[in-house]
């Protein structure tokens, strides 16, 4: 039997497959179900910085003529949202043995940073920071925004007693430099990549509609390329690859590219928790058929530097394709 044990953010996981942050990890019952299916760790649904602000703003509107009541209610609402989340962490820790990773979706270094240490107190084993700052100012350049990211990570790491991973988007010019700075800010891991809600337009109804929420297998390629490159170019930071992993083959590819762990979401929404043992079993079978005793032996075997011609991860792959394309 191949050994799938994996170290991620200093935690010992029984295999490299993690359930990513989403509605799939919103209750203790679902987290238990995921553990029973064989998942090695769960990232809880994110607490949203906006969610806290929004709830507080609603109370502001309702209590506009009573500022004292508003101050009280705002404090209450903020505490209550967090309270529920901390209870989920606490209850989940009692119910399962796998690591529980708390998640916060944020874009500023404001009030929520005070909450960072509470996650550890509630029992979370690690914290995933889903960090995205919408670049909406003509006055700031890319570097200004990136500094904000690094500053937030630094502040959270300082306040947090548990390891921090940062979930990023691919909307950066130089991902290598960004991940290097995230590591320098104290993060132990990087999650690549976040998937965004993208608005769409129904041209018949002239209405805004939701675009596709779930990924397809084809979406994995961008994450595959950057896992392969970052795992070589930024040593010393764990990579958890998230996007487009829908089966064992997809997971194996990410591990070969250099991922420490692989996260799944869309496939579990679409096919159920029963896919988890399929993926883990598939990795195990493949390792067995190839003679890999442990997962460390295959990790990074096909990364940027490990393959004879690393340029296939760069532009030449694209050029080669089009030069033969008629
Ligand atoms: C319905 C849904 C809800 C999600 N909610 C969150 C969330 O709260 N926090 C977060 O960091 N990512 C969230 N994600 C993103 C997933 O964690 C994951 O990174 C993304 O879906 C890519 O992985 P996949 O291709 O396996 O779906 C959500 C994704 C979906 C589909």
mmCIF file of C-alpha atoms and ligand atoms in Angstrom:
data_model
loop_
_atom_site.group_PDB
_atom_site.id
_atom_site.type_symbol
_atom_site.label_atom_id
_atom_site.label_comp_id
_atom_site.label_asym_id
_atom_site.label_seq_id
_atom_site.Cartn_x
_atom_site.Cartn_y
_atom_site.Cartn_z
ATOM 1 C CA UNK A 1 0.000 0.000 0.000
ATOM 2 C CA UNK A 2 1.502 3.366 -1.015
ATOM 3 C CA UNK A 3 2.042 5.899 1.751
ATOM 4 C CA UNK A 4 0.131 9.106 0.992
ATOM 5 C CA UNK A 5 1.075 10.929 4.195
ATOM 6 C CA UNK A 6 1.800 14.588 3.530
ATOM 7 C CA UNK A 7 3.119 17.526 5.552
ATOM 8 C CA UNK A 8 1.231 20.728 4.820
ATOM 9 C CA UNK A 9 1.716 23.957 6.812
ATOM 10 C CA UNK A 10 3.491 21.831 9.407
ATOM 11 C CA UNK A 11 0.408 19.607 9.814
ATOM 12 C CA UNK A 12 0.569 15.885 9.184
ATOM 13 C CA UNK A 13 -2.149 14.859 6.730
ATOM 14 C CA UNK A 14 -3.028 11.261 5.895
ATOM 15 C CA UNK A 15 -3.115 12.108 2.183
ATOM 16 C CA UNK A 16 -2.739 15.222 -0.004
ATOM 17 C CA UNK A 17 -6.462 15.751 -0.754
ATOM 18 C CA UNK A 18 -8.149 18.702 0.995
ATOM 19 C CA UNK A 19 -11.762 19.849 0.761
ATOM 20 C CA UNK A 20 -11.561 23.509 -0.251
ATOM 21 C CA UNK A 21 -13.470 26.386 1.260
ATOM 22 C CA UNK A 22 -17.115 26.476 0.123
ATOM 23 C CA UNK A 23 -20.647 25.587 1.170
ATOM 24 C CA UNK A 24 -19.387 21.995 1.399
ATOM 25 C CA UNK A 25 -17.722 22.787 4.704
ATOM 26 C CA UNK A 26 -20.385 24.915 6.276
ATOM 27 C CA UNK A 27 -21.638 22.455 8.896
ATOM 28 C CA UNK A 28 -20.277 19.812 11.236
ATOM 29 C CA UNK A 29 -22.397 17.145 9.484
ATOM 30 C CA UNK A 30 -20.776 17.887 6.116
ATOM 31 C CA UNK A 31 -17.283 17.999 7.602
ATOM 32 C CA UNK A 32 -17.889 14.593 9.217
ATOM 33 C CA UNK A 33 -19.109 13.230 5.900
ATOM 34 C CA UNK A 34 -15.943 14.496 4.206
ATOM 35 C CA UNK A 35 -13.756 12.850 6.842
ATOM 36 C CA UNK A 36 -15.619 9.561 6.423
ATOM 37 C CA UNK A 37 -15.032 9.803 2.663
ATOM 38 C CA UNK A 38 -11.287 10.009 3.349
ATOM 39 C CA UNK A 39 -10.456 13.698 2.992
ATOM 40 C CA UNK A 40 -7.295 14.689 4.899
ATOM 41 C CA UNK A 41 -8.285 18.219 5.971
ATOM 42 C CA UNK A 42 -11.131 20.664 5.498
ATOM 43 C CA UNK A 43 -11.003 24.380 4.789
ATOM 44 C CA UNK A 44 -14.116 25.960 6.257
ATOM 45 C CA UNK A 45 -16.356 28.245 4.236
ATOM 46 C CA UNK A 46 -14.872 31.742 4.468
ATOM 47 C CA UNK A 47 -15.992 34.396 6.835
ATOM 48 C CA UNK A 48 -16.291 37.445 4.624
ATOM 49 C CA UNK A 49 -15.010 40.839 5.637
ATOM 50 C CA UNK A 50 -17.882 42.279 3.582
ATOM 51 C CA UNK A 51 -20.365 40.052 5.390
ATOM 52 C CA UNK A 52 -19.371 41.541 8.714
ATOM 53 C CA UNK A 53 -19.466 45.085 7.313
ATOM 54 C CA UNK A 54 -22.771 44.496 5.564
ATOM 55 C CA UNK A 55 -24.519 43.218 8.650
ATOM 56 C CA UNK A 56 -23.184 46.103 10.662
ATOM 57 C CA UNK A 57 -24.335 48.613 7.986
ATOM 58 C CA UNK A 58 -27.873 47.189 8.066
ATOM 59 C CA UNK A 59 -28.055 47.900 11.719
ATOM 60 C CA UNK A 60 -26.686 51.354 11.073
ATOM 61 C CA UNK A 61 -29.609 52.119 8.726
ATOM 62 C CA UNK A 62 -32.145 50.798 11.237
ATOM 63 C CA UNK A 63 -30.746 52.691 14.186
ATOM 64 C CA UNK A 64 -29.779 55.945 12.491
ATOM 65 C CA UNK A 65 -31.684 58.014 15.048
ATOM 66 C CA UNK A 66 -30.106 56.296 18.017
ATOM 67 C CA UNK A 67 -26.304 56.352 17.721
ATOM 68 C CA UNK A 68 -25.698 54.714 21.091
ATOM 69 C CA UNK A 69 -27.905 51.777 20.189
ATOM 70 C CA UNK A 70 -26.091 51.554 16.873
ATOM 71 C CA UNK A 71 -22.665 51.311 18.528
ATOM 72 C CA UNK A 72 -23.971 48.577 20.746
ATOM 73 C CA UNK A 73 -25.690 46.681 17.929
ATOM 74 C CA UNK A 74 -22.753 46.985 15.592
ATOM 75 C CA UNK A 75 -20.531 45.409 18.221
ATOM 76 C CA UNK A 76 -23.132 42.729 18.828
ATOM 77 C CA UNK A 77 -23.554 41.830 15.163
ATOM 78 C CA UNK A 78 -19.822 41.651 14.556
ATOM 79 C CA UNK A 79 -19.359 39.478 17.600
ATOM 80 C CA UNK A 80 -22.277 37.250 16.717
ATOM 81 C CA UNK A 81 -21.112 36.479 13.173
ATOM 82 C CA UNK A 82 -17.705 35.576 14.457
ATOM 83 C CA UNK A 83 -19.194 33.731 17.395
ATOM 84 C CA UNK A 84 -21.081 31.400 15.058
ATOM 85 C CA UNK A 85 -17.933 30.737 13.101
ATOM 86 C CA UNK A 86 -15.872 30.049 16.192
ATOM 87 C CA UNK A 87 -18.561 27.650 17.389
ATOM 88 C CA UNK A 88 -18.362 25.808 14.056
ATOM 89 C CA UNK A 89 -14.582 25.451 14.452
ATOM 90 C CA UNK A 90 -14.983 24.272 18.019
ATOM 91 C CA UNK A 91 -17.747 21.764 17.220
ATOM 92 C CA UNK A 92 -15.928 20.476 14.136
ATOM 93 C CA UNK A 93 -12.772 19.898 16.165
ATOM 94 C CA UNK A 94 -14.762 17.831 18.636
ATOM 95 C CA UNK A 95 -16.455 15.818 15.885
ATOM 96 C CA UNK A 96 -13.507 14.934 13.626
ATOM 97 C CA UNK A 97 -9.807 14.106 13.909
ATOM 98 C CA UNK A 98 -8.626 15.711 10.654
ATOM 99 C CA UNK A 99 -7.205 19.259 10.686
ATOM 100 C CA UNK A 100 -9.665 22.120 10.360
ATOM 101 C CA UNK A 101 -8.465 25.168 8.455
ATOM 102 C CA UNK A 102 -10.379 28.378 9.080
ATOM 103 C CA UNK A 103 -10.791 30.792 6.182
ATOM 104 C CA UNK A 104 -11.294 34.514 5.933
ATOM 105 C CA UNK A 105 -12.050 36.392 2.770
ATOM 106 C CA UNK A 106 -10.498 39.821 3.093
ATOM 107 C CA UNK A 107 -9.208 42.901 1.336
ATOM 108 C CA UNK A 108 -8.045 45.272 4.055
ATOM 109 C CA UNK A 109 -5.936 45.374 7.181
ATOM 110 C CA UNK A 110 -8.756 46.804 9.264
ATOM 111 C CA UNK A 111 -10.810 45.464 12.105
ATOM 112 C CA UNK A 112 -11.017 41.812 11.150
ATOM 113 C CA UNK A 113 -7.303 41.333 11.803
ATOM 114 C CA UNK A 114 -8.218 41.423 15.499
ATOM 115 C CA UNK A 115 -10.132 38.203 14.902
ATOM 116 C CA UNK A 116 -7.116 36.285 13.585
ATOM 117 C CA UNK A 117 -6.019 35.008 16.967
ATOM 118 C CA UNK A 118 -9.537 33.899 17.872
ATOM 119 C CA UNK A 119 -9.460 31.167 15.205
ATOM 120 C CA UNK A 120 -6.537 29.491 16.950
ATOM 121 C CA UNK A 121 -8.230 29.846 20.335
ATOM 122 C CA UNK A 122 -11.314 28.074 18.927
ATOM 123 C CA UNK A 123 -9.104 25.170 17.843
ATOM 124 C CA UNK A 124 -8.395 25.817 14.139
ATOM 125 C CA UNK A 125 -5.199 24.120 13.001
ATOM 126 C CA UNK A 126 -4.390 26.718 10.359
ATOM 127 C CA UNK A 127 -5.784 29.809 8.718
ATOM 128 C CA UNK A 128 -6.381 30.330 5.001
ATOM 129 C CA UNK A 129 -6.500 33.928 3.923
ATOM 130 C CA UNK A 130 -8.525 34.429 0.784
ATOM 131 C CA UNK A 131 -7.039 37.746 -0.196
ATOM 132 C CA UNK A 132 -8.246 39.853 -3.079
ATOM 133 C CA UNK A 133 -8.061 43.595 -3.462
ATOM 134 C CA UNK A 134 -10.040 44.936 -6.408
ATOM 135 C CA UNK A 135 -7.643 47.221 -8.315
ATOM 136 C CA UNK A 136 -10.063 50.076 -8.955
ATOM 137 C CA UNK A 137 -7.942 53.200 -8.619
ATOM 138 C CA UNK A 138 -6.268 55.170 -11.427
ATOM 139 C CA UNK A 139 -3.874 56.599 -8.891
ATOM 140 C CA UNK A 140 -2.280 53.368 -7.717
ATOM 141 C CA UNK A 141 0.078 51.143 -9.665
ATOM 142 C CA UNK A 142 0.343 47.355 -9.375
ATOM 143 C CA UNK A 143 3.166 47.620 -6.851
ATOM 144 C CA UNK A 144 1.016 49.755 -4.527
ATOM 145 C CA UNK A 145 -1.649 47.056 -4.481
ATOM 146 C CA UNK A 146 0.867 44.281 -3.987
ATOM 147 C CA UNK A 147 2.331 46.111 -0.977
ATOM 148 C CA UNK A 148 -1.162 46.118 0.541
ATOM 149 C CA UNK A 149 -1.319 42.333 0.126
ATOM 150 C CA UNK A 150 2.049 41.797 1.802
ATOM 151 C CA UNK A 151 1.179 44.194 4.612
ATOM 152 C CA UNK A 152 -2.071 42.328 5.357
ATOM 153 C CA UNK A 153 -0.264 38.973 5.388
ATOM 154 C CA UNK A 154 2.424 40.348 7.722
ATOM 155 C CA UNK A 155 -0.169 41.701 10.151
ATOM 156 C CA UNK A 156 -2.204 38.496 10.196
ATOM 157 C CA UNK A 157 0.852 36.277 10.644
ATOM 158 C CA UNK A 158 1.922 38.479 13.563
ATOM 159 C CA UNK A 159 -1.461 38.073 15.275
ATOM 160 C CA UNK A 160 -1.985 34.420 14.485
ATOM 161 C CA UNK A 161 -0.582 31.556 16.534
ATOM 162 C CA UNK A 162 -1.388 29.032 13.805
ATOM 163 C CA UNK A 163 0.201 28.679 10.346
ATOM 164 C CA UNK A 164 -1.201 30.921 7.626
ATOM 165 C CA UNK A 165 -1.726 30.065 3.958
ATOM 166 C CA UNK A 166 -2.693 32.733 1.446
ATOM 167 C CA UNK A 167 -5.188 31.956 -1.290
ATOM 168 C CA UNK A 168 -4.426 34.169 -4.260
ATOM 169 C CA UNK A 169 -5.876 34.916 -7.640
ATOM 170 C CA UNK A 170 -3.816 34.692 -10.799
ATOM 171 C CA UNK A 171 -4.301 38.409 -11.481
ATOM 172 C CA UNK A 172 -0.688 39.365 -10.928
ATOM 173 C CA UNK A 173 1.971 40.302 -13.441
ATOM 174 C CA UNK A 174 4.763 38.432 -11.677
ATOM 175 C CA UNK A 175 3.371 35.572 -9.634
ATOM 176 C CA UNK A 176 6.853 34.365 -8.645
ATOM 177 C CA UNK A 177 7.700 37.675 -7.024
ATOM 178 C CA UNK A 178 4.298 37.892 -5.347
ATOM 179 C CA UNK A 179 4.573 34.404 -3.828
ATOM 180 C CA UNK A 180 8.145 35.145 -2.754
ATOM 181 C CA UNK A 181 6.928 38.238 -0.900
ATOM 182 C CA UNK A 182 3.997 36.355 0.625
ATOM 183 C CA UNK A 183 6.537 33.872 1.957
ATOM 184 C CA UNK A 184 8.744 36.709 3.241
ATOM 185 C CA UNK A 185 5.673 38.110 5.033
ATOM 186 C CA UNK A 186 5.530 34.881 7.040
ATOM 187 C CA UNK A 187 2.973 32.702 5.227
ATOM 188 C CA UNK A 188 3.710 28.978 5.261
ATOM 189 C CA UNK A 189 1.629 28.192 2.210
ATOM 190 C CA UNK A 190 0.015 29.574 -0.907
ATOM 191 C CA UNK A 191 -3.263 28.321 -2.378
ATOM 192 C CA UNK A 192 -3.442 28.671 -6.150
ATOM 193 C CA UNK A 193 -5.962 29.812 -7.178
ATOM 194 C CA UNK A 194 -9.153 31.378 -6.006
ATOM 195 C CA UNK A 195 -12.148 31.149 -8.329
ATOM 196 C CA UNK A 196 -14.209 34.281 -8.663
ATOM 197 C CA UNK A 197 -17.838 34.983 -9.004
ATOM 198 C CA UNK A 198 -18.062 36.639 -12.439
ATOM 199 C CA UNK A 199 -21.166 38.577 -13.429
ATOM 200 C CA UNK A 200 -22.775 37.882 -16.819
ATOM 201 C CA UNK A 201 -25.540 39.526 -18.886
ATOM 202 C CA UNK A 202 -28.712 37.879 -20.221
ATOM 203 C CA UNK A 203 -29.119 39.758 -23.530
ATOM 204 C CA UNK A 204 -32.787 38.717 -23.916
ATOM 205 C CA UNK A 205 -33.961 39.827 -20.513
ATOM 206 C CA UNK A 206 -31.368 42.606 -20.157
ATOM 207 C CA UNK A 207 -30.618 41.306 -16.718
ATOM 208 C CA UNK A 208 -27.499 40.519 -14.781
ATOM 209 C CA UNK A 209 -27.155 36.773 -14.247
ATOM 210 C CA UNK A 210 -24.708 34.411 -12.589
ATOM 211 C CA UNK A 211 -22.039 32.878 -14.775
ATOM 212 C CA UNK A 212 -20.888 29.275 -14.304
ATOM 213 C CA UNK A 213 -19.792 28.755 -10.760
ATOM 214 C CA UNK A 214 -18.113 25.388 -11.148
ATOM 215 C CA UNK A 215 -14.799 24.670 -12.808
ATOM 216 C CA UNK A 216 -14.137 22.166 -15.552
ATOM 217 C CA UNK A 217 -11.058 19.967 -15.954
ATOM 218 C CA UNK A 218 -9.743 22.348 -18.617
ATOM 219 C CA UNK A 219 -9.485 25.119 -15.992
ATOM 220 C CA UNK A 220 -6.684 23.176 -14.286
ATOM 221 C CA UNK A 221 -4.035 24.029 -16.861
ATOM 222 C CA UNK A 222 -3.203 27.510 -15.641
ATOM 223 C CA UNK A 223 -2.846 26.231 -12.073
ATOM 224 C CA UNK A 224 -0.736 23.313 -13.317
ATOM 225 C CA UNK A 225 1.734 25.582 -15.096
ATOM 226 C CA UNK A 226 2.131 27.921 -12.131
ATOM 227 C CA UNK A 227 2.382 25.098 -9.609
ATOM 228 C CA UNK A 228 5.260 23.714 -11.684
ATOM 229 C CA UNK A 229 7.009 27.087 -11.895
ATOM 230 C CA UNK A 230 6.432 28.362 -8.335
ATOM 231 C CA UNK A 231 7.412 25.064 -6.698
ATOM 232 C CA UNK A 232 10.880 25.499 -8.205
ATOM 233 C CA UNK A 233 11.267 29.249 -8.129
ATOM 234 C CA UNK A 234 10.027 29.821 -4.579
ATOM 235 C CA UNK A 235 11.315 26.959 -2.466
ATOM 236 C CA UNK A 236 10.239 26.715 1.152
ATOM 237 C CA UNK A 237 6.561 27.548 0.749
ATOM 238 C CA UNK A 238 3.884 24.855 0.522
ATOM 239 C CA UNK A 239 1.633 24.976 -2.526
ATOM 240 C CA UNK A 240 -1.959 23.833 -2.292
ATOM 241 C CA UNK A 241 -3.326 23.696 -5.803
ATOM 242 C CA UNK A 242 -6.989 24.534 -6.220
ATOM 243 C CA UNK A 243 -8.818 24.783 -9.564
ATOM 244 C CA UNK A 244 -9.994 22.175 -11.987
ATOM 245 C CA UNK A 245 -9.008 18.993 -10.155
ATOM 246 C CA UNK A 246 -11.882 16.630 -10.952
ATOM 247 C CA UNK A 247 -10.294 13.179 -10.691
ATOM 248 C CA UNK A 248 -7.203 11.188 -9.657
ATOM 249 C CA UNK A 249 -5.353 12.022 -12.882
ATOM 250 C CA UNK A 250 -5.839 15.741 -12.230
ATOM 251 C CA UNK A 251 -4.572 15.397 -8.668
ATOM 252 C CA UNK A 252 -1.541 13.324 -9.746
ATOM 253 C CA UNK A 253 -0.612 15.969 -12.341
ATOM 254 C CA UNK A 254 -0.637 18.713 -9.689
ATOM 255 C CA UNK A 255 1.542 16.611 -7.362
ATOM 256 C CA UNK A 256 3.960 15.877 -10.202
ATOM 257 C CA UNK A 257 4.092 19.616 -10.909
ATOM 258 C CA UNK A 258 5.105 20.223 -7.288
ATOM 259 C CA UNK A 259 1.905 20.748 -5.277
ATOM 260 C CA UNK A 260 2.161 19.841 -1.607
ATOM 261 C CA UNK A 261 -1.586 19.298 -1.427
ATOM 262 C CA UNK A 262 -4.507 19.404 -3.836
ATOM 263 C CA UNK A 263 -7.898 20.922 -3.059
ATOM 264 C CA UNK A 264 -11.228 19.836 -4.509
ATOM 265 C CA UNK A 265 -14.517 21.697 -4.668
ATOM 266 C CA UNK A 266 -16.528 21.711 -7.941
ATOM 267 C CA UNK A 267 -16.296 17.952 -8.478
ATOM 268 C CA UNK A 268 -17.650 17.305 -4.977
ATOM 269 C CA UNK A 269 -20.546 19.708 -5.585
ATOM 270 C CA UNK A 270 -21.310 18.018 -8.875
ATOM 271 C CA UNK A 271 -20.773 14.353 -7.999
ATOM 272 C CA UNK A 272 -20.893 14.180 -4.216
ATOM 273 C CA UNK A 273 -18.517 13.174 -1.438
ATOM 274 C CA UNK A 274 -18.268 9.709 -3.057
ATOM 275 C CA UNK A 275 -15.711 11.202 -5.464
ATOM 276 C CA UNK A 276 -13.229 11.694 -2.626
ATOM 277 C CA UNK A 277 -12.385 7.981 -2.128
ATOM 278 C CA UNK A 278 -12.308 7.586 -5.927
ATOM 279 C CA UNK A 279 -9.627 10.260 -6.221
ATOM 280 C CA UNK A 280 -7.572 9.007 -3.276
ATOM 281 C CA UNK A 281 -7.880 5.387 -4.461
ATOM 282 C CA UNK A 282 -6.876 6.445 -7.976
ATOM 283 C CA UNK A 283 -3.728 8.205 -6.705
ATOM 284 C CA UNK A 284 -2.841 5.140 -4.640
ATOM 285 C CA UNK A 285 -3.360 2.754 -7.565
ATOM 286 C CA UNK A 286 -1.299 4.882 -9.902
ATOM 287 C CA UNK A 287 1.528 5.129 -7.355
ATOM 288 C CA UNK A 288 1.429 1.382 -6.854
ATOM 289 C CA UNK A 289 1.522 0.687 -10.599
ATOM 290 C CA UNK A 290 4.525 3.021 -10.959
ATOM 291 C CA UNK A 291 6.386 1.753 -7.905
ATOM 292 C CA UNK A 292 6.145 4.948 -5.850
ATOM 293 C CA UNK A 293 6.112 3.953 -2.176
ATOM 294 C CA UNK A 294 5.370 7.402 -0.860
ATOM 295 C CA UNK A 295 3.924 10.573 -2.232
ATOM 296 C CA UNK A 296 7.133 12.526 -1.597
ATOM 297 C CA UNK A 297 8.799 10.530 -4.387
ATOM 298 C CA UNK A 298 6.508 11.814 -7.088
ATOM 299 C CA UNK A 299 6.067 15.374 -5.832
ATOM 300 C CA UNK A 300 7.725 17.821 -8.200
ATOM 301 C CA UNK A 301 8.982 15.135 -10.561
ATOM 302 C CA UNK A 302 7.559 17.105 -13.483
ATOM 303 C CA UNK A 303 8.142 20.614 -12.147
ATOM 304 C CA UNK A 304 9.685 23.442 -14.127
ATOM 305 C CA UNK A 305 13.298 22.512 -13.411
ATOM 306 C CA UNK A 306 12.862 18.762 -13.197
ATOM 307 C CA UNK A 307 11.920 18.173 -16.803
ATOM 308 C CA UNK A 308 14.560 18.200 -19.567
ATOM 309 C CA UNK A 309 12.990 21.122 -21.462
ATOM 310 C CA UNK A 310 11.449 23.559 -18.993
ATOM 311 C CA UNK A 311 10.456 25.889 -21.834
ATOM 312 C CA UNK A 312 7.308 23.785 -22.350
ATOM 313 C CA UNK A 313 5.981 25.579 -19.278
ATOM 314 C CA UNK A 314 6.713 28.853 -21.050
ATOM 315 C CA UNK A 315 5.724 30.335 -24.344
ATOM 316 C CA UNK A 316 7.286 27.797 -26.722
ATOM 317 C CA UNK A 317 4.556 25.275 -26.012
ATOM 318 C CA UNK A 318 2.070 27.755 -27.400
ATOM 319 C CA UNK A 319 4.220 28.577 -30.440
ATOM 320 C CA UNK A 320 4.832 24.932 -31.239
ATOM 321 C CA UNK A 321 1.110 24.278 -31.218
ATOM 322 C CA UNK A 322 0.329 27.096 -33.613
ATOM 323 C CA UNK A 323 3.215 26.380 -35.967
ATOM 324 C CA UNK A 324 1.629 22.950 -36.683
ATOM 325 C CA UNK A 325 -1.922 24.242 -36.720
ATOM 326 C CA UNK A 326 -3.496 24.699 -40.159
HETATM 327 C C1 LIG B 1 -20.153 27.437 -4.547
HETATM 328 C C2 LIG B 1 -18.744 27.805 -4.222
HETATM 329 C C3 LIG B 1 -18.470 28.498 -3.038
HETATM 330 C C4 LIG B 1 -17.163 28.872 -2.731
HETATM 331 N N1 LIG B 1 -16.910 29.551 -1.576
HETATM 332 C C5 LIG B 1 -15.623 29.884 -1.254
HETATM 333 C C6 LIG B 1 -15.318 30.534 -0.032
HETATM 334 O O1 LIG B 1 -16.170 30.829 0.803
HETATM 335 N N2 LIG B 1 -14.017 30.831 0.211
HETATM 336 C C7 LIG B 1 -13.001 30.517 -0.649
HETATM 337 O O2 LIG B 1 -11.828 30.788 -0.364
HETATM 338 N N3 LIG B 1 -13.269 29.904 -1.829
HETATM 339 C C8 LIG B 1 -14.539 29.581 -2.139
HETATM 340 N N4 LIG B 1 -14.797 28.931 -3.314
HETATM 341 C C9 LIG B 1 -13.679 28.592 -4.222
HETATM 342 C C10 LIG B 1 -13.226 27.135 -3.992
HETATM 343 O O3 LIG B 1 -12.713 26.970 -2.687
HETATM 344 C C11 LIG B 1 -12.150 26.703 -4.992
HETATM 345 O O4 LIG B 1 -10.960 27.442 -4.754
HETATM 346 C C12 LIG B 1 -12.559 26.918 -6.445
HETATM 347 O O5 LIG B 1 -13.887 26.489 -6.662
HETATM 348 C C13 LIG B 1 -11.631 26.168 -7.395
HETATM 349 O O6 LIG B 1 -11.610 24.794 -7.114
HETATM 350 P P1 LIG B 1 -12.463 23.718 -8.000
HETATM 351 O O7 LIG B 1 -12.004 23.848 -9.391
HETATM 352 O O8 LIG B 1 -12.123 22.396 -7.356
HETATM 353 O O9 LIG B 1 -13.891 24.085 -7.849
HETATM 354 C C14 LIG B 1 -16.108 28.540 -3.627
HETATM 355 C C15 LIG B 1 -16.388 27.843 -4.804
HETATM 356 C C16 LIG B 1 -17.688 27.455 -5.102
HETATM 357 C C17 LIG B 1 -17.947 26.702 -6.366
#
